PDB file of N, CA, C and O and ligand atoms in Angstrom:
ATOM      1  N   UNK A   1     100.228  85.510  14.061  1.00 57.00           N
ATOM      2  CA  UNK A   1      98.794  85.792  13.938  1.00 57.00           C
ATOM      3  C   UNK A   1      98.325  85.398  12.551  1.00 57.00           C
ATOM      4  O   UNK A   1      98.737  85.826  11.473  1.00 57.00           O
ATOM      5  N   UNK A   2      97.577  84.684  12.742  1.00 69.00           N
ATOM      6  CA  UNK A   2      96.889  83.930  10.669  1.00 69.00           C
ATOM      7  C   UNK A   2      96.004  85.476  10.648  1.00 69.00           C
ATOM      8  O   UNK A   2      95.505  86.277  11.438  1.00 69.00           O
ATOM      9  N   UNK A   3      96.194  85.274   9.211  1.00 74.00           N
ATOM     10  CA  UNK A   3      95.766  86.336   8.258  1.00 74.00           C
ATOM     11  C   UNK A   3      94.465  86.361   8.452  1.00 74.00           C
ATOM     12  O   UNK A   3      93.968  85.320   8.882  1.00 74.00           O
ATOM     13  N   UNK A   4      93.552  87.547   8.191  1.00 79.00           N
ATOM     14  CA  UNK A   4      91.964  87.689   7.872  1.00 79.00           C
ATOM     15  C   UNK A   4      91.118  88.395   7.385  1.00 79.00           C
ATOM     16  O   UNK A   4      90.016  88.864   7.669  1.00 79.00           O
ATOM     17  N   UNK A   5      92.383  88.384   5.977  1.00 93.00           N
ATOM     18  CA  UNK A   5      91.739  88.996   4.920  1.00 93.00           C
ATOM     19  C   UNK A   5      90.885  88.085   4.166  1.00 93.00           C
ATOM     20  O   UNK A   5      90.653  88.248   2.968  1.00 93.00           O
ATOM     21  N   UNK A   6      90.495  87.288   4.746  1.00 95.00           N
ATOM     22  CA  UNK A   6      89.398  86.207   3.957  1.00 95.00           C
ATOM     23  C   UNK A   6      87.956  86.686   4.743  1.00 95.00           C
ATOM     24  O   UNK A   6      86.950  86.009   4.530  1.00 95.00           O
ATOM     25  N   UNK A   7      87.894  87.598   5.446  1.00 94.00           N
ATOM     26  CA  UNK A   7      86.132  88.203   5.976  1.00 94.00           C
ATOM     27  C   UNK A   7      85.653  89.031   4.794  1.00 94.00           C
ATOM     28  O   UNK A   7      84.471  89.227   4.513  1.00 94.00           O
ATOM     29  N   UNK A   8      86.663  89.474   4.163  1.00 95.00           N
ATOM     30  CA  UNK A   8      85.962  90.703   2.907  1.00 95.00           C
ATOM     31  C   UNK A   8      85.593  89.711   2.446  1.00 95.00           C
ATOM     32  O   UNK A   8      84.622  90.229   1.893  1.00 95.00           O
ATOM     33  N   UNK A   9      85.483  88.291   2.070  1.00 97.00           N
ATOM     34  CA  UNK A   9      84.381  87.444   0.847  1.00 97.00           C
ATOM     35  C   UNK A   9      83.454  86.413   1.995  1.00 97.00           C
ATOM     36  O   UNK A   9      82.900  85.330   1.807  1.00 97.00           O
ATOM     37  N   UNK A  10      83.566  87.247   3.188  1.00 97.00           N
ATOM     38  CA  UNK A  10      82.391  86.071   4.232  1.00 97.00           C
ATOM     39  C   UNK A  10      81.119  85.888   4.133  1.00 97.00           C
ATOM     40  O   UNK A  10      80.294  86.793   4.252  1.00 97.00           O
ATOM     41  N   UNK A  11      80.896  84.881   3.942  1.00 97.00           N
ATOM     42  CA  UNK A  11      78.992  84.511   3.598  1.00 97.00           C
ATOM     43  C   UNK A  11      77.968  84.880   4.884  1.00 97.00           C
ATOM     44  O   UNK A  11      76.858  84.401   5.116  1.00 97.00           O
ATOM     45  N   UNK A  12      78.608  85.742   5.526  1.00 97.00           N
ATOM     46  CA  UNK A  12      77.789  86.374   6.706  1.00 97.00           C
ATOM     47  C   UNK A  12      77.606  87.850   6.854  1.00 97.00           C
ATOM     48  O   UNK A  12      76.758  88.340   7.599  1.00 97.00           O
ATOM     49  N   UNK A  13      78.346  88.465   6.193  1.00 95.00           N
ATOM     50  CA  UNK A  13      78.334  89.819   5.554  1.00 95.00           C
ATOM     51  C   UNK A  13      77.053  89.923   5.180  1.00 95.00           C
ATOM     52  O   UNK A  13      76.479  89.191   4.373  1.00 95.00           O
ATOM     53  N   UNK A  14      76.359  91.332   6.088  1.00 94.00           N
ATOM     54  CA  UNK A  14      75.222  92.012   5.558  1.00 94.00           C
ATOM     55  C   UNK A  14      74.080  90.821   6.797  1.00 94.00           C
ATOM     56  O   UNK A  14      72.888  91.129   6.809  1.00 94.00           O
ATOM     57  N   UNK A  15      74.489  89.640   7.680  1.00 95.00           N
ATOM     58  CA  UNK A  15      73.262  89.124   8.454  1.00 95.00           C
ATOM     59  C   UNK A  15      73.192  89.573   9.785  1.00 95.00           C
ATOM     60  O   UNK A  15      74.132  89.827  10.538  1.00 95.00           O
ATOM     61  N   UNK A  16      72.161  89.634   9.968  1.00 96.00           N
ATOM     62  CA  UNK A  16      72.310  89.917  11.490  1.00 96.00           C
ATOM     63  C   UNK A  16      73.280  89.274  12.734  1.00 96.00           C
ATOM     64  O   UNK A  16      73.015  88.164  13.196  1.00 96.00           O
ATOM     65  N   UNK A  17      74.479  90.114  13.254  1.00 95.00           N
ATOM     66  CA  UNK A  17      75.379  89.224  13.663  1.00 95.00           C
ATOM     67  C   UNK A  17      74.988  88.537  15.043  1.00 95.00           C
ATOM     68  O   UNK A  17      75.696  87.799  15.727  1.00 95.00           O
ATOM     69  N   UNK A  18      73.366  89.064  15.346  1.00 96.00           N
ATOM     70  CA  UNK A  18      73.403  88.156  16.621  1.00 96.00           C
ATOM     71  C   UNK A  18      72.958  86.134  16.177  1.00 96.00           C
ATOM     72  O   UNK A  18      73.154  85.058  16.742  1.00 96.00           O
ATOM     73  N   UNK A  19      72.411  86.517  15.096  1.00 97.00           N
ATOM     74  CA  UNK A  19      72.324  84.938  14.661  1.00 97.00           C
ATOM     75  C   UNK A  19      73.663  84.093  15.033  1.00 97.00           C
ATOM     76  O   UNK A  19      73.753  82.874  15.179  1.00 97.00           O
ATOM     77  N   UNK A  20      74.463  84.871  15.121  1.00 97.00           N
ATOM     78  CA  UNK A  20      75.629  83.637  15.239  1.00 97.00           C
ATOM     79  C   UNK A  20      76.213  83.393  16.908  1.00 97.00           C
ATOM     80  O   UNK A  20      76.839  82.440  17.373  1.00 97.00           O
ATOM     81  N   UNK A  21      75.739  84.632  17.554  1.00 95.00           N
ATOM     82  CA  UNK A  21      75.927  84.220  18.975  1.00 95.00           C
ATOM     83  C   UNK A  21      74.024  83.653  19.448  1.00 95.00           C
ATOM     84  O   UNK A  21      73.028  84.373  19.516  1.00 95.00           O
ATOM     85  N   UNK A  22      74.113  82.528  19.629  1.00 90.00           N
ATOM     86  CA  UNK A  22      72.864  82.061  20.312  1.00 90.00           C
ATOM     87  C   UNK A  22      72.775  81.988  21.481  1.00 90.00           C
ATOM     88  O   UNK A  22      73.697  81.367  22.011  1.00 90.00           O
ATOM     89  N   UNK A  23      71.824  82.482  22.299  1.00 85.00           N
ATOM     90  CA  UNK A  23      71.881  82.607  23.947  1.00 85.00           C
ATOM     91  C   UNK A  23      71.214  81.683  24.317  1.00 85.00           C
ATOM     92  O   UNK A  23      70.655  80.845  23.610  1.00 85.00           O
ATOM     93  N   UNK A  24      71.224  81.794  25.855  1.00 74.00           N
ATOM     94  CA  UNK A  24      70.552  80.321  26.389  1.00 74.00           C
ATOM     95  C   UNK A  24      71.698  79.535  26.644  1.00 74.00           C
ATOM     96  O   UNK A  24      72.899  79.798  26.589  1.00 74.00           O
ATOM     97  N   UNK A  25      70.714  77.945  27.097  1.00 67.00           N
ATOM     98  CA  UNK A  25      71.284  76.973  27.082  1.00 67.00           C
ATOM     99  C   UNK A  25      71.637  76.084  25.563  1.00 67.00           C
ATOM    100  O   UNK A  25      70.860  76.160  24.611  1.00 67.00           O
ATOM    101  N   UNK A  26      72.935  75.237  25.511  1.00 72.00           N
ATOM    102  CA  UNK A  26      73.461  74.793  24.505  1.00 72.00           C
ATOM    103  C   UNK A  26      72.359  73.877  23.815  1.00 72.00           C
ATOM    104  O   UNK A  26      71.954  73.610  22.683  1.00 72.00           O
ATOM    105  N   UNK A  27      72.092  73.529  25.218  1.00 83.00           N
ATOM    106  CA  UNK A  27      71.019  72.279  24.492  1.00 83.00           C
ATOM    107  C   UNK A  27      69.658  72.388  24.529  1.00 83.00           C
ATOM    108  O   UNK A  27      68.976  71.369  24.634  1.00 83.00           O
ATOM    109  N   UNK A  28      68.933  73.966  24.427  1.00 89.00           N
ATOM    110  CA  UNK A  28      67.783  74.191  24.737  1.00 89.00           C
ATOM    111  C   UNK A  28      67.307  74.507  23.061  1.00 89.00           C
ATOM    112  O   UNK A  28      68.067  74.876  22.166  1.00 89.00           O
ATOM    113  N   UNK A  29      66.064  74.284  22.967  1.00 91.00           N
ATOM    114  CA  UNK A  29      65.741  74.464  21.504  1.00 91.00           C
ATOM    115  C   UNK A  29      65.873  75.378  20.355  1.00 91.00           C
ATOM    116  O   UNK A  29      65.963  75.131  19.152  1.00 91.00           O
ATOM    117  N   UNK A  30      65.866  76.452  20.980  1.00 91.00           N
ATOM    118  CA  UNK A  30      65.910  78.093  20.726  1.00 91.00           C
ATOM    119  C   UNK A  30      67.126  77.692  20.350  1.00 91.00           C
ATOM    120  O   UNK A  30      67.161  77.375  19.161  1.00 91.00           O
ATOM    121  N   UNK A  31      68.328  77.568  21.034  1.00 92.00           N
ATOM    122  CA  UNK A  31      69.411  77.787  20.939  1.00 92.00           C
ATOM    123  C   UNK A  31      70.019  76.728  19.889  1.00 92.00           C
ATOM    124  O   UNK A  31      71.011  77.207  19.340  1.00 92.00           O
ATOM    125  N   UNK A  32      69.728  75.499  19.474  1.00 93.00           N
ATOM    126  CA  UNK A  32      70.223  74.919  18.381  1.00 93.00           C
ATOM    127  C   UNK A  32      69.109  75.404  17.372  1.00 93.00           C
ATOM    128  O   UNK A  32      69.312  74.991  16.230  1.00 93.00           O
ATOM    129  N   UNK A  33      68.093  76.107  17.509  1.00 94.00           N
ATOM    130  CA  UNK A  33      67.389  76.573  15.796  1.00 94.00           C
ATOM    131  C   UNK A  33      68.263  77.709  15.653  1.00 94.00           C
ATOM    132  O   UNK A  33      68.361  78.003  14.462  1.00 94.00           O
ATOM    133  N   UNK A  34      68.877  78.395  16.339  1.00 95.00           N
ATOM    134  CA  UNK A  34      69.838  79.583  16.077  1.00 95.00           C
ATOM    135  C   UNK A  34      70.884  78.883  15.618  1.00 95.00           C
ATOM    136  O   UNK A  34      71.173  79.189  14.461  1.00 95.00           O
ATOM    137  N   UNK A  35      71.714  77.862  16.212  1.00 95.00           N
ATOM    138  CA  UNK A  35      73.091  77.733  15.866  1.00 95.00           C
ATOM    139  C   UNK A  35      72.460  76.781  14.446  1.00 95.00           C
ATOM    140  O   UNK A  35      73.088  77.194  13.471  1.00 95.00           O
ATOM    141  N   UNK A  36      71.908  76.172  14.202  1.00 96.00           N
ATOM    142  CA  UNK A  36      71.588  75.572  12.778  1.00 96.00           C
ATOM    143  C   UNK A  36      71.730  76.687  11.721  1.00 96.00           C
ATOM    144  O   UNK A  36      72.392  76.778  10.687  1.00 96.00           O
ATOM    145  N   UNK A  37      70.919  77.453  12.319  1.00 97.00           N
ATOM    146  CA  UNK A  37      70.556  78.766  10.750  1.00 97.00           C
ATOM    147  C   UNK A  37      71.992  79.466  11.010  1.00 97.00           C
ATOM    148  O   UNK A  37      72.457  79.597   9.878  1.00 97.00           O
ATOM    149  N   UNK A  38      72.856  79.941  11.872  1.00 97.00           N
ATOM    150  CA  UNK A  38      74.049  80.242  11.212  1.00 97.00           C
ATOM    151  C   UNK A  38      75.031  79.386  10.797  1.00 97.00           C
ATOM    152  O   UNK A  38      76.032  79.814  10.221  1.00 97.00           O
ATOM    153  N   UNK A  39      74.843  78.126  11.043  1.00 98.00           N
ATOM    154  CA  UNK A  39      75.286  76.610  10.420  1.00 98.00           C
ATOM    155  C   UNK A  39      74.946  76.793   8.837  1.00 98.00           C
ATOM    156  O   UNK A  39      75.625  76.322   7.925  1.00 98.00           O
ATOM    157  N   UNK A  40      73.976  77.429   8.718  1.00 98.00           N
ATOM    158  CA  UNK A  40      73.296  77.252   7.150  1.00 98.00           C
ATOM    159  C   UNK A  40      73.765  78.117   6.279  1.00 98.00           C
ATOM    160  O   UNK A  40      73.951  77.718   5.130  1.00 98.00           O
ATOM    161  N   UNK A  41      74.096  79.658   6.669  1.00 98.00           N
ATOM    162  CA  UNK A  41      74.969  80.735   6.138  1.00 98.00           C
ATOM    163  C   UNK A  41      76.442  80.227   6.287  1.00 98.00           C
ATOM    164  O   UNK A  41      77.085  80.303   5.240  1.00 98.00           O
ATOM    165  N   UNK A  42      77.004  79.804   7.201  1.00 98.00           N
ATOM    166  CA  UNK A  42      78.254  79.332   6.938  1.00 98.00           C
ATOM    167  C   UNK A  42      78.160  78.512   6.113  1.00 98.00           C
ATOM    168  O   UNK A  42      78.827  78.836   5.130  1.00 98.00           O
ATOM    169  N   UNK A  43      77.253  76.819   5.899  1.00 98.00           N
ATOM    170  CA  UNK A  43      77.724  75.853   4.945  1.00 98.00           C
ATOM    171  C   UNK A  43      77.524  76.514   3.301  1.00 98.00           C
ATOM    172  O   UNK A  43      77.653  75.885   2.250  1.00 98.00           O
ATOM    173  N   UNK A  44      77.284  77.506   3.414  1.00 97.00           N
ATOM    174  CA  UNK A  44      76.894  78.325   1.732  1.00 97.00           C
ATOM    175  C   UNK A  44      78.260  79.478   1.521  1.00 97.00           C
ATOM    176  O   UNK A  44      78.210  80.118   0.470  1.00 97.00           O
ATOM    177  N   UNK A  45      79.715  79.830   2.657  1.00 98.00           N
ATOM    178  CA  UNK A  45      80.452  80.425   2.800  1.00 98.00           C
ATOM    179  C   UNK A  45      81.443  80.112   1.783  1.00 98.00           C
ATOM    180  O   UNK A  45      81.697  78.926   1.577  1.00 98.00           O
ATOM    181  N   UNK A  46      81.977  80.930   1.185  1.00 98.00           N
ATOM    182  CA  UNK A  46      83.646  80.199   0.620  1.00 98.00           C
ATOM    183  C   UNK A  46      84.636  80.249   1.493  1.00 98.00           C
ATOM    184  O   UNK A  46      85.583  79.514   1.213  1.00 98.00           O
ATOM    185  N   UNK A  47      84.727  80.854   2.427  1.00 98.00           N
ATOM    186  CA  UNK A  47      85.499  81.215   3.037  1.00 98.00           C
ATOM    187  C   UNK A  47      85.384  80.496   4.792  1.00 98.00           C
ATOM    188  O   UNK A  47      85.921  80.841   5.844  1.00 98.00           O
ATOM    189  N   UNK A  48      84.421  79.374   4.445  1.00 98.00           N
ATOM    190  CA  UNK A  48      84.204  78.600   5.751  1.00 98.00           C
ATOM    191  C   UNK A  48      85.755  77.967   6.332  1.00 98.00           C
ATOM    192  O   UNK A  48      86.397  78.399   7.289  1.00 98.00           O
ATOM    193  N   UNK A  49      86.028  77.077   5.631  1.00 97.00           N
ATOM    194  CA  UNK A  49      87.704  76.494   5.885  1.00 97.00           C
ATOM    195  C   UNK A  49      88.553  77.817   6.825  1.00 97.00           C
ATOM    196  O   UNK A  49      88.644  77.619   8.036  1.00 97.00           O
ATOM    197  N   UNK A  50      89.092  78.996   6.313  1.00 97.00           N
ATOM    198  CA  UNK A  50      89.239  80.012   6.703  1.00 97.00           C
ATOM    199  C   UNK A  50      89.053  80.339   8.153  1.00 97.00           C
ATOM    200  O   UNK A  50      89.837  80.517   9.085  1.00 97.00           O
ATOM    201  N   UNK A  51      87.700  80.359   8.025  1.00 97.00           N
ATOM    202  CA  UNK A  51      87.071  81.137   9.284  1.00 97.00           C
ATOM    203  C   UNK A  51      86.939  80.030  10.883  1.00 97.00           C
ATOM    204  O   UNK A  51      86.904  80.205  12.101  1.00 97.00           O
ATOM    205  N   UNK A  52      86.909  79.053  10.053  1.00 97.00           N
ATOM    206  CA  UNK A  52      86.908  77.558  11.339  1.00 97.00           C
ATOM    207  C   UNK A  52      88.660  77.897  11.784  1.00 97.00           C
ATOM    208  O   UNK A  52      88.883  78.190  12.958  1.00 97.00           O
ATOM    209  N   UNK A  53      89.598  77.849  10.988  1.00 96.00           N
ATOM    210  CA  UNK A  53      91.044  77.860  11.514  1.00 96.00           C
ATOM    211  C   UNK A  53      91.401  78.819  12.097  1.00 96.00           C
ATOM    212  O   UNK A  53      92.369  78.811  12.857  1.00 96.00           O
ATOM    213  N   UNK A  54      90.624  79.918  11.830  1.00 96.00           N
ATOM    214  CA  UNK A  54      90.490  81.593  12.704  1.00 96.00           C
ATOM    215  C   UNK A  54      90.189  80.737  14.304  1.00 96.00           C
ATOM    216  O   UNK A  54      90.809  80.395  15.311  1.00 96.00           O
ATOM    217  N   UNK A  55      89.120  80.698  13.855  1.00 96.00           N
ATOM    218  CA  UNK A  55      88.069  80.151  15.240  1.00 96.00           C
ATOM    219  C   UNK A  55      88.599  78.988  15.899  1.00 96.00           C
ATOM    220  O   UNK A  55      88.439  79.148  17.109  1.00 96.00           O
ATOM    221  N   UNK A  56      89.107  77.989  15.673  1.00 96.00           N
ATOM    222  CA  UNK A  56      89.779  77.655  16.275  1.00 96.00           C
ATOM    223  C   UNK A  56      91.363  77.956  17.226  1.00 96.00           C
ATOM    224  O   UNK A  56      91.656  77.448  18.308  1.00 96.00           O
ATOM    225  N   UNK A  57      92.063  78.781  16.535  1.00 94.00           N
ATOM    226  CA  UNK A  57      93.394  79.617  17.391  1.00 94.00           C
ATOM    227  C   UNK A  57      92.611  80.568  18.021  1.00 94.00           C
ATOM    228  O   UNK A  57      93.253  80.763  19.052  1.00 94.00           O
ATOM    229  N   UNK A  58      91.497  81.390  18.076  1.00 92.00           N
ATOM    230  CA  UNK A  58      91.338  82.010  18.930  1.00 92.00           C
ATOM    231  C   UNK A  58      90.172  82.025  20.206  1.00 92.00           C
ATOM    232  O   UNK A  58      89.821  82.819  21.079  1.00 92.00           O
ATOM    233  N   UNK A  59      89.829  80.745  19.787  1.00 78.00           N
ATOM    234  CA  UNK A  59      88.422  80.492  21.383  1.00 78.00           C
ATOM    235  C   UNK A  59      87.537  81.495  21.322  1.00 78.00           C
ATOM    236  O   UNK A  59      87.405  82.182  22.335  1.00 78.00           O
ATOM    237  N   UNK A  60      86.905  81.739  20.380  1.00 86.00           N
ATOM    238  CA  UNK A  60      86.014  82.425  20.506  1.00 86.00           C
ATOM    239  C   UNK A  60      84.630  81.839  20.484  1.00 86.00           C
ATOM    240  O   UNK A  60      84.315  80.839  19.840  1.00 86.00           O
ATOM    241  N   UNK A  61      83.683  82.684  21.387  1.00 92.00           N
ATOM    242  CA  UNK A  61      82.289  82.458  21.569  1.00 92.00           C
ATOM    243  C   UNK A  61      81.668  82.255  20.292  1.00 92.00           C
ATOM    244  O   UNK A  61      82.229  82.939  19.435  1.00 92.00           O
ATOM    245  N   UNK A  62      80.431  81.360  19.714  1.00 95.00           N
ATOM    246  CA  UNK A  62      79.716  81.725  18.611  1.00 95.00           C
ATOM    247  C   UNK A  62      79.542  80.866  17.469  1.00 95.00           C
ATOM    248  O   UNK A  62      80.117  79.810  17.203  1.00 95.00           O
ATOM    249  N   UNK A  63      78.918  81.309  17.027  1.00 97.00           N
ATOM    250  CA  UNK A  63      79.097  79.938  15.819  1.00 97.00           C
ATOM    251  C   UNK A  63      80.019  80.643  14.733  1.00 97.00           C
ATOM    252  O   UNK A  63      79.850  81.838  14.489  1.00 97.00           O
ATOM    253  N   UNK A  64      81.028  79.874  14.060  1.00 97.00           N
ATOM    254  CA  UNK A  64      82.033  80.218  13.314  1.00 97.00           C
ATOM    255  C   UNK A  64      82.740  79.137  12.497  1.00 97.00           C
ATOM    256  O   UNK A  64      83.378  78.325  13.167  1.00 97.00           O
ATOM    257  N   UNK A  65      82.742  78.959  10.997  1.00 98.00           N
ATOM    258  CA  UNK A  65      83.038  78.408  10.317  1.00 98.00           C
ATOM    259  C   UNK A  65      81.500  77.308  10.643  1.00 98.00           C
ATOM    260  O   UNK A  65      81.889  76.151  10.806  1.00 98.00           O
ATOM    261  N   UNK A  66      80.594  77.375  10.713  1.00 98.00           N
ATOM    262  CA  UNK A  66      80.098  76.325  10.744  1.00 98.00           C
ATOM    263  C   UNK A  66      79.650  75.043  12.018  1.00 98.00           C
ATOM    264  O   UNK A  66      78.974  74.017  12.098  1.00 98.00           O
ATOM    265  N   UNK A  67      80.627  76.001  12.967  1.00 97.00           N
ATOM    266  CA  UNK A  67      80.755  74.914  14.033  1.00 97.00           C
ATOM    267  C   UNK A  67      80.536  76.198  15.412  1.00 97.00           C
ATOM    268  O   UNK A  67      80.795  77.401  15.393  1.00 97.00           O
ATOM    269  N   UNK A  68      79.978  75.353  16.489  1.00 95.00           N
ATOM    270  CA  UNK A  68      79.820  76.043  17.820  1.00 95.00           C
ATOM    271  C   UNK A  68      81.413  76.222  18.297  1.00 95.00           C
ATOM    272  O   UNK A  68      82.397  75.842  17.662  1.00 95.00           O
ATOM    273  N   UNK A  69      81.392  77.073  19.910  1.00 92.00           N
ATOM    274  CA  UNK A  69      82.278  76.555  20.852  1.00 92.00           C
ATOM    275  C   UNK A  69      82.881  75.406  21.140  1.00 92.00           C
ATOM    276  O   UNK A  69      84.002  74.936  20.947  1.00 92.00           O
ATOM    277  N   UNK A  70      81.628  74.961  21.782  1.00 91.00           N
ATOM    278  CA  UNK A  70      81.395  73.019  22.048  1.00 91.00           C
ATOM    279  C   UNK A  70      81.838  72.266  21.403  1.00 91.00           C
ATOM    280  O   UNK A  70      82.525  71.303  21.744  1.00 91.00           O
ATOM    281  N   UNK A  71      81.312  72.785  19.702  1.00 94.00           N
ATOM    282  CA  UNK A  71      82.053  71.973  18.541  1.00 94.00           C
ATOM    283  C   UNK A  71      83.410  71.864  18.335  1.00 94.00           C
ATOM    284  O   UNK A  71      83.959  70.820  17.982  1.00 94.00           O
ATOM    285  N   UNK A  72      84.138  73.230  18.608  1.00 96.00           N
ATOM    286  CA  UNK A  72      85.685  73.280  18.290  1.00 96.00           C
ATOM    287  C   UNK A  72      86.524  73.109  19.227  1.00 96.00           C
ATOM    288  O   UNK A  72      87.727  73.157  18.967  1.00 96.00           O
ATOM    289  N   UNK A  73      86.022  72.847  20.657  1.00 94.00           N
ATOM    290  CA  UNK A  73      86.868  72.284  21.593  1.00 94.00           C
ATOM    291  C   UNK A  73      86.581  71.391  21.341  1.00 94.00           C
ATOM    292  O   UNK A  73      87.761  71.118  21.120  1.00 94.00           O
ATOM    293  N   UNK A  74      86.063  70.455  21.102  1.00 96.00           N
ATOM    294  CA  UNK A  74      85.870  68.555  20.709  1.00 96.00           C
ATOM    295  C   UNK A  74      87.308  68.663  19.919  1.00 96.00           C
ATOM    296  O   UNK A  74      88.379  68.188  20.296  1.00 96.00           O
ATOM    297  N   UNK A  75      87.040  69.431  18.698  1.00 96.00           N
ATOM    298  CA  UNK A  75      88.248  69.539  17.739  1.00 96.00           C
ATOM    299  C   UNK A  75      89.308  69.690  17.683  1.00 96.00           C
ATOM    300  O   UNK A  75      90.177  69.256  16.927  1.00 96.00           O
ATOM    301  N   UNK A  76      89.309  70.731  19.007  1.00 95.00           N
ATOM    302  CA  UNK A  76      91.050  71.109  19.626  1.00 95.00           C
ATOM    303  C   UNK A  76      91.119  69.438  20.522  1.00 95.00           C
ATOM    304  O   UNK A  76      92.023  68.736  20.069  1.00 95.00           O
ATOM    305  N   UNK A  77      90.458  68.897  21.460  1.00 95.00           N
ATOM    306  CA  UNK A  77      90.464  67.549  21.968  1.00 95.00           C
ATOM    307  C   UNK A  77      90.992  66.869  21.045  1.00 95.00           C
ATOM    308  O   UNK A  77      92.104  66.431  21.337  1.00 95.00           O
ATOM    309  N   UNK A  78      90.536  66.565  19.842  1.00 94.00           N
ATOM    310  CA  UNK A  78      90.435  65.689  19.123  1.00 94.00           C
ATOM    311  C   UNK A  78      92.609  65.862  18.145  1.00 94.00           C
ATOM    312  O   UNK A  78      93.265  65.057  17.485  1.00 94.00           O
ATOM    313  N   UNK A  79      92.903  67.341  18.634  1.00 86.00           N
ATOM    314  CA  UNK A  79      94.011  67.492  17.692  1.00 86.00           C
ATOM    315  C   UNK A  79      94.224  67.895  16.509  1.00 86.00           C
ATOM    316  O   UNK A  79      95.302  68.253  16.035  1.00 86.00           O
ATOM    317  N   UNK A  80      92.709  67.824  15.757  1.00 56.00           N
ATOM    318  CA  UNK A  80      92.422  68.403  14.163  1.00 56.00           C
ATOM    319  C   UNK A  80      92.544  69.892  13.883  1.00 56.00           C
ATOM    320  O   UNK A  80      92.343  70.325  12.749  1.00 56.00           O
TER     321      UNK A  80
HETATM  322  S1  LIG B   1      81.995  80.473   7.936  1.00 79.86           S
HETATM  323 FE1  LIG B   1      80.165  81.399   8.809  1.00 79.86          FE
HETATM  324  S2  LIG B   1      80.864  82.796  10.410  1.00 79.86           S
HETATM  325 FE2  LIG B   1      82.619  82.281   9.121  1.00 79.86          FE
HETATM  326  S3  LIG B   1      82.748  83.926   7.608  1.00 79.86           S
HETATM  327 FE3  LIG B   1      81.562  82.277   6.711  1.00 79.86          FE
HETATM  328  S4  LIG B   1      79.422  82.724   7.158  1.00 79.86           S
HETATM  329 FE4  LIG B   1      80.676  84.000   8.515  1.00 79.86          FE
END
């Protein structure tokens, strides 16, 4: 199990955590102005690197490290 003691310095601490689950459809408008703005708190994270390698071993829903679902199965596809 990777470590995750890297959330005590997460640049999402203190936001509203539904910003990072966006509902709807993936490709409906609502739903990428949501996944952008927690795109925007993650790209300001130190602890982004971290939280993408979390999110990737564990399939989780949401935006995390910066990147969607959608995004990190491309990534697991891709082998990275
Ligand atoms: S990368 Fe995004 S979701 Fe992950 S800890 Fe940082 S701000 Fe939170």
């Amino acid at each position: 199990m990777r470590e995750t003691n890297w959330r005590a310095s997460a640049g999402c601490r203190g936001s509203d955590p539904e910003l990072f689950f966006p509902i709807g459809s993936g490709t409906s408008f609502a739903t990428l102005a949501q996944s952008d703005a927690a795109k925007a708190v993650c790209g300001r994270c130190p602890v982004a690197r971290e939280c993408l390698e979390w999110a990737l071993d564990v399939a989780v829903e949401g935006v995390w490290g910066g990147t969607t679902e959608t995004e990190r199965r491309a990534i697991r596809r891709r082998g990275a």
